[in-house]
Every structure is written in C-alpha cells, then in structure tokens.
Amino acid sequence: MDPTVDETIESRFDAYLDDLIELVAQPSISATGEGIRECARLERERCLEYGFDEAEIVETSGHPAVLAHAYVGNDPDNDAPTALVYGHYDVQPVDPEEWTSPPFEPEIRVEDGQELLYGRGTVDNKGQHFTYPCAVRTLRDTVGLPCNVTLLLDGEEESGSPNLIDAVEAREDRLAADVSINSDGPIDGSGRPSVSFGNRGILVVGVDVSGPKGDLHSGHYGGAVPSPAWELIRLLGTMRDEHGRIAIDGFYDAVAGVPEPDRELLDEFEPDPEQLQADLDIGGFQDGPGETFLEQTLYYPSLNVNGLASGHGEDGFKTIVPSDASATIDMRLVVEQDPNEIFELFEQHVEAHADDRLETTVTYHASMDPMRTPIDTPYFDPVVDAVTDGWGEEPIVKPSTGGSAPYALFTDYLGLPHASIPYGQNDNNQHSPDERFAVEHFRKGIRTSARLLDAVSTV
C-alpha cells in the first residue's frame, strides 16, 4: 500500500484516538436503553465527518441502527465493488462499583509498557468498528477510496440483535454489496491476528416445571408429592445418552461434520488437549461427537445448561419440596441447523418425556443462525494478505468460531461472503468490568481496515 496511507494514519492518530474516546464516553446500553439515541446520533455525525457521503438513523422495532455510505469518487453510481462493514454501537450493562475507573469516563493507562484505553465499549465494539471510518477518511485524503463502503451499525447486538432484520429489510436496496466484513472480539490466543469465515448459531430456551401451589414441608409431603426439582433433573438427563450425544430425535440430521478442506487449517490452531485441560482444571473433555476440541466446538452442536434454580439456595437449609424448578439452556448450532426447527424438536422431546403429574413449560428466548463462508471464496487470499500487511504478522485462519453472531443475516439473507477480522487483545475484559482496548491494536486495526478495503477492490 502507498506509504502515504500509513504516514497519514500516524500523523492523525491522536485525533482519531480522541474521537474514539468521545464515542466511548457516550453511554449506549441496549439492555436498558441508556444513551442509545444519543449514541446513534453521534455515530451518524462522526460518519459524515469521516468521509461518508450519506448517513442515517434507521428505525427498528427496538433500538435504531445507523447506516452510512461512502462512494468511490463521491459518486453513488460508480462501478466499483462494495464492502458492507458491520459493527455495533451498543454496549453491555455496567456496575460502576466493580470498575477501577468510571466505565463511561475513558482513560489511558500504561501497564507493562502497553497503553490501554479503559472504558465500556472500547473494544466491544466502538474501538473496533471505528477503525473503518478512520480508514475511509485516511484513504479519501491520500490514495482515494478504492471501493464503496457501506457501514451498518447495530444498536442491539449485546441483546441478541432481535431487530436487526428490520433495518436490513427496510434498506435492503441500499445494502447491495460484494462482501461483508466485521471486526469484533479478540485476536488468536497465540497473539497472532486471525481471520474467521464462519460461526456457530445459538438457540436459548427455558424449561420450567411447576408442582404444588406452594413449597411443602418435606417431612409431611416428601416421598408422596412429586418434586419439580427431581423432575427437572430427570428431564435434563433424557437429553443426552450414555455416549454424550444429544438424545433429541432429529437433532443431528443436518450435521455434516468437518469438511475436508478445513482439516489442514484446524491443525494451525488446535490447542494441546492436555495443556488446555490443565489450564481449565478439568480431567478431560466430555463425551460426544468430534475427535478433537476444535471439532467438538466448531463443527458439532452442543446442548449446555446455563443455570438451574429451585427451592432454597441461600445460607442454611430449608426442608421443603419446592413448588417449581427452572433451567436455562443454550444450544450452539452448526451450519444447516435451523434454530426454529431445533426448537420444535426440543419441544417435542420435552412433551414426550415430561411427567404429566407436573406442569412443564418450554420458553423460546433467543436465537441466531449459524453461518459459514467456504474457504475457497475468492476473498480468502486478499483478506489474509491484507491482514498480514496491515498487522505485520500472518494471521491464523479459522474456518469457523464456536461463538455466535448475527452474520448469517449477510450470508443467508443478502447472499454475501463474510469474513471476521478481530482487533482486540486477549486480555480485553470484554463484557466484564475494566474493559480495555490496547492503543496499539487500535492503530494496527486502522492500518488493517485500510488494507481490507483496498483488498475488496482487487477481487
């Protein structure tokens, strides 16, 4: 890339950092709505200041999205390719008492020789998505914008993006693109940058078992009145067989396992199982499909119990037959598994196995579709090369990640290939108190984003 690009990034870096600090200082908690509208307006204004030709706030059934367009030569009718960049301006809730400094009063601290910007949203996701407006502004003022850029900022990602589809449907004609990209989360645990082309989906459900109209004395009623707690434990036990496989009929019907082209890439970042187990202080991985840790967490679905609640859980003891019991469950789903279909299978399983002497209810909470872009995409080499040049180190390429994100909206609904390029350092405290973004990662992120936009123009 023309050296004037990096020279301009360096000369303007302090100003870019100051504008990021202002963005982080604006609360935008989607769970409560605090500051959401104000932050959406600030994001819109910042896009226009940073070289986008158009920017608007798009209403949804929940919190609004922000949509901005930057055109090659400021001409909306040009023939250049288009990159759709996704990010989110909403942040996780905070408990200020758990923070070393106020979460919305960002400050830079030097720790172990590294500058870290502290504040809620620094890394998740304001600091990471803001690298793209910085790249647009830099390219505009140096070599020129090489491709059109559409920036879509979600206002509800931290709440599961339930209404992002509203914004996409409302502006589908304005979202035509050749590829979608995003930057979120940490780089690889090895310290090398990473690129991923897929992620698992998720389905979150609740199971509630109700029994007697109130808690009962276990001496007077225990042994005769069925216990919701025991029933929930028994019911959960029917969901896995003795080999660790999920025992819900049809659950694995769409699961294809590991594509052969992906196996060589897995060797690059497969963790040492003994070391990982020692680090986690466990005696081994659970039984089930998949021969390695990455096969289990990337290519096969899971059924995980997030939490259980029943009866007395405080200090001391209370001798009761509890009146109810509940569990929250998440299922991480792989490509071709439809969350709605899996929810129906889950409901059918519970109905078939529930004890009719008690009332059992299944509740749908949230879902995201899985997605994967095949690694033979023509964007594979240009994206990998752009990250290598921008970050200064060759990335680890991951065919998929085990977590969940709303990117299937771009691959499945809009029909775009998608790549994720995270910029956060590993100790970023994402979703936790004292969230922080390494200042050097912000700088490398801007350099990399500029190269990614240039790479789109070459395909």
Short mmCIF file of C-alpha atoms in Angstrom, two decimals, residues 95-401:
data_model
loop_
_atom_site.label_atom_id
_atom_site.label_comp_id
_atom_site.label_asym_id
_atom_site.label_seq_id
_atom_site.Cartn_x
_atom_site.Cartn_y
_atom_site.Cartn_z
CA ASP A 95 -21.89 -1.92 37.62
CA PRO A 96 -19.70 1.16 38.26
CA GLU A 97 -18.72 -0.12 41.71
CA GLU A 98 -16.87 -3.03 40.08
CA TRP A 99 -14.78 -0.73 37.87
CA THR A 100 -11.42 0.78 38.78
CA SER A 101 -12.44 3.98 36.98
CA PRO A 102 -15.90 5.11 35.81
CA PRO A 103 -16.92 2.99 32.79
CA PHE A 104 -18.02 5.98 30.71
CA GLU A 105 -15.08 8.20 31.60
CA PRO A 106 -12.45 6.55 29.39
CA GLU A 107 -8.82 6.91 30.35
CA ILE A 108 -5.49 5.65 29.04
CA ARG A 109 -3.22 3.78 31.44
CA VAL A 110 0.23 2.39 30.82
CA GLU A 111 0.61 -1.16 32.11
CA ASP A 112 3.68 -3.33 31.47
CA GLY A 113 4.79 -0.82 28.87
CA GLN A 114 1.49 -1.02 26.97
CA GLU A 115 -1.04 1.79 26.58
CA LEU A 116 -4.58 0.60 27.32
CA LEU A 117 -7.75 2.60 26.79
CA TYR A 118 -10.20 1.74 29.60
CA GLY A 119 -13.95 2.16 29.26
CA ARG A 120 -17.12 0.28 28.38
CA GLY A 121 -17.26 -0.27 24.64
CA THR A 122 -13.58 0.43 23.97
CA VAL A 123 -13.05 -3.00 22.42
CA ASP A 124 -16.66 -4.21 22.15
CA ASN A 125 -17.30 -2.74 19.71
CA LYS A 126 -16.74 1.00 19.34
CA GLY A 127 -12.97 0.88 19.08
CA GLN A 128 -13.02 -1.91 16.53
CA HIS A 129 -15.74 -0.65 14.20
CA PHE A 130 -14.40 2.92 14.38
CA THR A 131 -11.23 1.74 12.62
CA TYR A 132 -13.25 1.63 9.39
CA PRO A 133 -14.35 5.31 9.39
CA CYS A 134 -10.73 6.14 10.23
CA ALA A 135 -9.63 4.08 7.23
CA VAL A 136 -12.21 5.73 4.97
CA ARG A 137 -11.08 9.21 5.99
CA THR A 138 -7.41 8.32 5.54
CA LEU A 139 -7.93 6.75 2.10
CA ARG A 140 -10.09 9.66 0.95
CA ASP A 141 -7.31 12.10 1.75
CA THR A 142 -4.44 10.06 0.30
CA VAL A 143 -4.79 7.47 -2.49
CA GLY A 144 -8.56 7.74 -2.80
CA LEU A 145 -11.26 5.35 -1.65
CA PRO A 146 -10.69 2.07 -3.56
CA CYS A 147 -14.15 0.59 -3.03
CA ASN A 148 -17.55 1.71 -1.88
CA VAL A 149 -18.13 1.23 1.85
CA THR A 150 -21.49 0.62 3.49
CA LEU A 151 -21.28 0.77 7.28
CA LEU A 152 -24.12 -0.84 9.24
CA LEU A 153 -24.06 -0.28 13.00
CA ASP A 154 -26.40 -2.39 15.13
CA GLY A 155 -27.97 -0.92 18.27
CA GLU A 156 -28.91 -4.26 19.82
CA GLU A 157 -26.04 -6.72 19.29
CA GLU A 158 -25.48 -7.08 23.02
CA SER A 159 -29.16 -8.00 23.34
CA GLY A 160 -29.06 -10.63 20.59
CA SER A 161 -29.77 -8.36 17.58
CA PRO A 162 -33.51 -9.21 17.67
CA ASN A 163 -34.49 -6.35 15.33
CA LEU A 164 -31.50 -6.03 13.02
CA ILE A 165 -33.59 -7.73 10.34
CA ASP A 166 -35.94 -4.73 10.49
CA ALA A 167 -33.14 -2.41 9.40
CA VAL A 168 -31.94 -4.82 6.72
CA GLU A 169 -35.41 -5.28 5.26
CA ALA A 170 -36.11 -1.55 5.39
CA ARG A 171 -32.92 -0.72 3.48
CA GLU A 172 -32.27 -3.91 1.52
CA ASP A 173 -31.91 -1.96 -1.73
CA ARG A 174 -29.18 0.15 -0.05
CA LEU A 175 -27.26 -2.88 1.23
CA ALA A 176 -26.20 -4.38 -2.09
CA ALA A 177 -22.54 -5.37 -1.73
CA ASP A 178 -19.92 -7.83 -2.89
CA VAL A 179 -18.65 -8.94 0.52
CA SER A 180 -19.35 -8.27 4.19
CA ILE A 181 -16.71 -7.93 6.90
CA ASN A 182 -16.59 -7.09 10.58
CA SER A 183 -14.11 -6.71 13.41
CA ASP A 184 -15.11 -7.85 16.89
CA GLY A 185 -13.65 -9.90 19.72
CA PRO A 186 -10.02 -10.82 20.44
CA ILE A 187 -7.24 -11.95 18.15
CA ASP A 188 -5.99 -15.53 18.46
CA GLY A 189 -4.82 -16.70 21.87
CA SER A 190 -1.31 -17.12 20.48
CA GLY A 191 -1.09 -13.37 19.97
CA ARG A 192 -1.27 -13.65 16.21
CA PRO A 193 -4.06 -11.93 14.28
CA SER A 194 -6.85 -14.13 12.99
CA VAL A 195 -9.44 -14.33 10.24
CA SER A 196 -12.57 -16.45 10.52
CA PHE A 197 -15.13 -17.36 7.89
CA GLY A 198 -17.96 -18.74 9.99
CA ASN A 199 -19.57 -19.14 13.39
CA ARG A 200 -21.99 -21.40 15.20
CA GLY A 201 -25.56 -20.27 15.75
CA ILE A 202 -27.41 -20.33 19.04
CA LEU A 203 -30.83 -21.18 20.45
CA VAL A 204 -31.63 -20.19 24.03
CA VAL A 205 -34.62 -21.77 25.77
CA GLY A 206 -36.09 -22.03 29.23
CA VAL A 207 -37.64 -25.09 30.87
CA ASP A 208 -39.93 -24.56 33.85
CA VAL A 209 -41.51 -27.29 35.97
CA SER A 210 -44.37 -26.38 38.33
CA GLY A 211 -45.77 -28.61 41.04
CA PRO A 212 -47.71 -27.86 44.21
CA LYS A 213 -49.15 -24.38 44.63
CA GLY A 214 -46.50 -23.57 47.22
CA ASP A 215 -43.41 -25.02 48.88
CA LEU A 216 -44.34 -28.00 51.07
CA HIS A 217 -42.90 -29.40 54.32
CA SER A 218 -40.63 -32.26 53.20
CA GLY A 219 -41.45 -34.25 56.33
CA HIS A 220 -45.20 -34.12 55.78
CA TYR A 221 -45.20 -34.42 51.98
CA GLY A 222 -41.77 -35.63 50.82
CA GLY A 223 -41.95 -39.07 49.23
CA ALA A 224 -45.57 -38.62 48.17
CA VAL A 225 -45.77 -35.32 46.32
CA PRO A 226 -43.65 -35.24 43.14
CA SER A 227 -40.77 -32.79 43.29
CA PRO A 228 -40.31 -30.29 40.41
CA ALA A 229 -36.58 -30.28 41.19
CA TRP A 230 -36.22 -34.03 40.72
CA GLU A 231 -38.42 -33.92 37.64
CA LEU A 232 -36.27 -31.23 36.02
CA ILE A 233 -33.10 -33.21 36.78
CA ARG A 234 -34.65 -36.35 35.30
CA LEU A 235 -35.90 -34.48 32.25
CA LEU A 236 -32.50 -32.95 31.56
CA GLY A 237 -30.98 -36.41 31.89
CA THR A 238 -33.07 -37.63 28.96
CA MET A 239 -31.40 -35.10 26.65
CA ARG A 240 -28.00 -36.86 26.46
CA ASP A 241 -27.27 -40.55 26.02
CA GLU A 242 -24.54 -42.59 27.70
CA HIS A 243 -22.08 -41.69 24.90
CA GLY A 244 -22.56 -37.92 25.32
CA ARG A 245 -24.65 -37.47 22.18
CA ILE A 246 -27.69 -35.22 22.36
CA ALA A 247 -30.63 -37.59 22.53
CA ILE A 248 -33.27 -35.38 20.91
CA ASP A 249 -34.70 -37.14 17.87
CA GLY A 250 -33.55 -35.46 14.65
CA PHE A 251 -31.08 -33.13 16.38
CA TYR A 252 -28.12 -34.24 14.25
CA ASP A 253 -29.96 -34.75 10.96
CA ALA A 254 -28.42 -31.68 9.27
CA VAL A 255 -24.94 -32.01 10.82
CA ALA A 256 -22.29 -32.80 8.21
CA GLY A 257 -19.15 -32.87 10.37
CA VAL A 258 -15.78 -31.48 9.24
CA PRO A 259 -15.36 -30.56 5.54
CA GLU A 260 -12.10 -31.98 4.21
CA PRO A 261 -10.75 -28.59 3.01
CA ASP A 262 -10.94 -27.31 6.60
CA ARG A 263 -8.83 -30.00 8.25
CA GLU A 264 -5.45 -28.55 7.32
CA LEU A 265 -6.45 -25.16 8.71
CA LEU A 266 -7.53 -26.73 12.02
CA ASP A 267 -4.01 -28.04 12.62
CA GLU A 268 -2.80 -24.43 12.74
CA PHE A 269 -4.73 -23.59 15.91
CA GLU A 270 -5.74 -26.90 17.54
CA PRO A 271 -4.83 -26.50 21.22
CA ASP A 272 -2.83 -29.11 23.06
CA PRO A 273 -5.59 -31.07 24.86
CA GLU A 274 -3.57 -31.91 27.97
CA GLN A 275 -2.40 -28.32 28.40
CA LEU A 276 -5.90 -26.93 27.85
CA GLN A 277 -7.40 -29.36 30.34
CA ALA A 278 -4.74 -28.42 32.87
CA ASP A 279 -5.37 -24.72 32.29
CA LEU A 280 -9.11 -25.26 32.80
CA ASP A 281 -8.53 -27.56 35.79
CA ILE A 282 -10.66 -30.37 34.34
CA GLY A 283 -9.95 -34.08 33.99
CA GLY A 284 -10.92 -34.34 30.33
CA PHE A 285 -13.37 -33.23 27.68
CA GLN A 286 -16.93 -34.53 27.66
CA ASP A 287 -18.01 -37.44 25.50
CA GLY A 288 -19.83 -36.80 22.26
CA PRO A 289 -19.25 -36.42 18.53
CA GLY A 290 -15.98 -34.91 17.36
CA GLU A 291 -12.48 -36.29 17.89
CA THR A 292 -10.74 -33.06 18.93
CA PHE A 293 -11.52 -29.91 20.88
CA LEU A 294 -11.97 -27.84 17.71
CA GLU A 295 -14.15 -30.47 16.06
CA GLN A 296 -16.38 -30.52 19.13
CA THR A 297 -16.63 -26.74 19.41
CA LEU A 298 -16.74 -25.71 15.74
CA TYR A 299 -18.39 -28.47 13.72
CA TYR A 300 -20.80 -30.16 16.11
CA PRO A 301 -23.69 -28.67 18.07
CA SER A 302 -23.90 -28.59 21.84
CA LEU A 303 -26.61 -28.50 24.48
CA ASN A 304 -25.46 -26.57 27.53
CA VAL A 305 -27.26 -25.94 30.82
CA ASN A 306 -26.62 -22.27 31.66
CA GLY A 307 -28.32 -22.30 35.03
CA LEU A 308 -30.64 -24.18 37.39
CA ALA A 309 -32.92 -22.76 40.05
CA SER A 310 -35.20 -24.44 42.57
CA GLY A 311 -36.06 -24.21 46.24
CA HIS A 312 -33.79 -22.72 48.88
CA GLY A 313 -30.31 -21.69 47.72
CA GLU A 314 -29.21 -19.30 50.44
CA ASP A 315 -27.24 -19.93 53.64
CA GLY A 316 -28.53 -22.61 55.97
CA PHE A 317 -31.16 -25.12 54.93
CA LYS A 318 -34.88 -25.26 54.38
CA THR A 319 -36.56 -28.67 54.39
CA ILE A 320 -39.11 -28.29 51.59
CA VAL A 321 -40.45 -29.90 48.48
CA PRO A 322 -40.03 -26.88 46.20
CA SER A 323 -43.02 -25.74 44.23
CA ASP A 324 -41.10 -25.14 41.00
CA ALA A 325 -37.80 -25.60 39.20
CA SER A 326 -36.32 -23.96 36.13
CA ALA A 327 -33.37 -24.25 33.78
CA THR A 328 -31.95 -22.06 31.05
CA ILE A 329 -30.34 -23.91 28.15
CA ASP A 330 -28.34 -22.79 25.15
CA MET A 331 -27.78 -24.92 22.08
CA ARG A 332 -24.89 -23.92 19.82
CA LEU A 333 -25.87 -24.89 16.29
CA VAL A 334 -23.82 -25.58 13.18
CA VAL A 335 -24.39 -24.81 9.52
CA GLU A 336 -27.66 -26.17 8.09
CA GLN A 337 -29.27 -26.43 11.54
CA ASP A 338 -32.29 -24.14 11.70
CA PRO A 339 -32.97 -22.73 15.19
CA ASN A 340 -36.73 -22.80 14.63
CA GLU A 341 -36.65 -26.46 13.60
CA ILE A 342 -34.42 -27.35 16.54
CA PHE A 343 -36.80 -25.55 18.90
CA GLU A 344 -39.68 -27.70 17.60
CA LEU A 345 -37.62 -30.85 18.14
CA PHE A 346 -36.75 -29.70 21.66
CA GLU A 347 -40.41 -29.02 22.47
CA GLN A 348 -41.41 -32.42 21.14
CA HIS A 349 -38.75 -34.12 23.26
CA VAL A 350 -39.89 -32.37 26.42
CA GLU A 351 -43.54 -33.17 25.70
CA ALA A 352 -42.70 -36.85 25.13
CA HIS A 353 -40.64 -37.19 28.31
CA ALA A 354 -42.34 -34.86 30.80
CA ASP A 355 -44.17 -36.25 33.82
CA ASP A 356 -47.86 -35.36 33.40
CA ARG A 357 -48.33 -35.10 37.18
CA LEU A 358 -46.48 -31.78 36.95
CA GLU A 359 -46.74 -28.86 34.56
CA THR A 360 -43.73 -28.38 32.29
CA THR A 361 -43.33 -25.31 30.06
CA VAL A 362 -40.76 -24.61 27.35
CA THR A 363 -40.00 -20.98 26.50
CA TYR A 364 -38.16 -19.68 23.45
CA HIS A 365 -35.78 -16.87 24.46
CA ALA A 366 -33.47 -16.01 21.55
CA SER A 367 -31.65 -17.40 18.55
CA MET A 368 -29.09 -16.63 15.86
CA ASP A 369 -28.50 -18.67 12.71
CA PRO A 370 -25.14 -20.35 12.10
CA MET A 371 -23.16 -19.30 9.05
CA ARG A 372 -20.06 -20.28 7.11
CA THR A 373 -18.35 -18.93 4.02
CA PRO A 374 -16.44 -21.74 2.25
CA ILE A 375 -12.69 -21.21 2.42
CA ASP A 376 -12.43 -21.42 -1.38
CA THR A 377 -14.05 -17.96 -1.54
CA PRO A 378 -12.13 -15.61 -3.88
CA TYR A 379 -11.78 -13.25 -0.90
CA PHE A 380 -9.66 -15.75 1.06
CA ASP A 381 -6.22 -14.72 -0.20
CA PRO A 382 -6.89 -10.96 -0.49
CA VAL A 383 -8.23 -10.80 3.07
CA VAL A 384 -5.41 -12.89 4.52
CA ASP A 385 -2.81 -10.83 2.64
CA ALA A 386 -4.40 -7.56 3.81
CA VAL A 387 -4.28 -8.65 7.45
CA THR A 388 -0.69 -9.85 7.09
CA ASP A 389 0.39 -6.50 5.64
CA GLY A 390 -1.66 -4.33 7.99
CA TRP A 391 -0.95 -6.17 11.23
CA GLY A 392 2.62 -7.10 10.38
CA GLU A 393 2.10 -10.80 11.01
CA GLU A 394 0.42 -13.63 9.13
CA PRO A 395 -2.99 -14.44 10.63
CA ILE A 396 -4.29 -17.76 11.80
CA VAL A 397 -7.22 -18.63 9.55
CA LYS A 398 -10.24 -20.19 11.24
CA PRO A 399 -12.93 -21.78 9.07
CA SER A 400 -15.36 -21.10 11.92
CA THR A 401 -15.61 -19.99 15.53
#
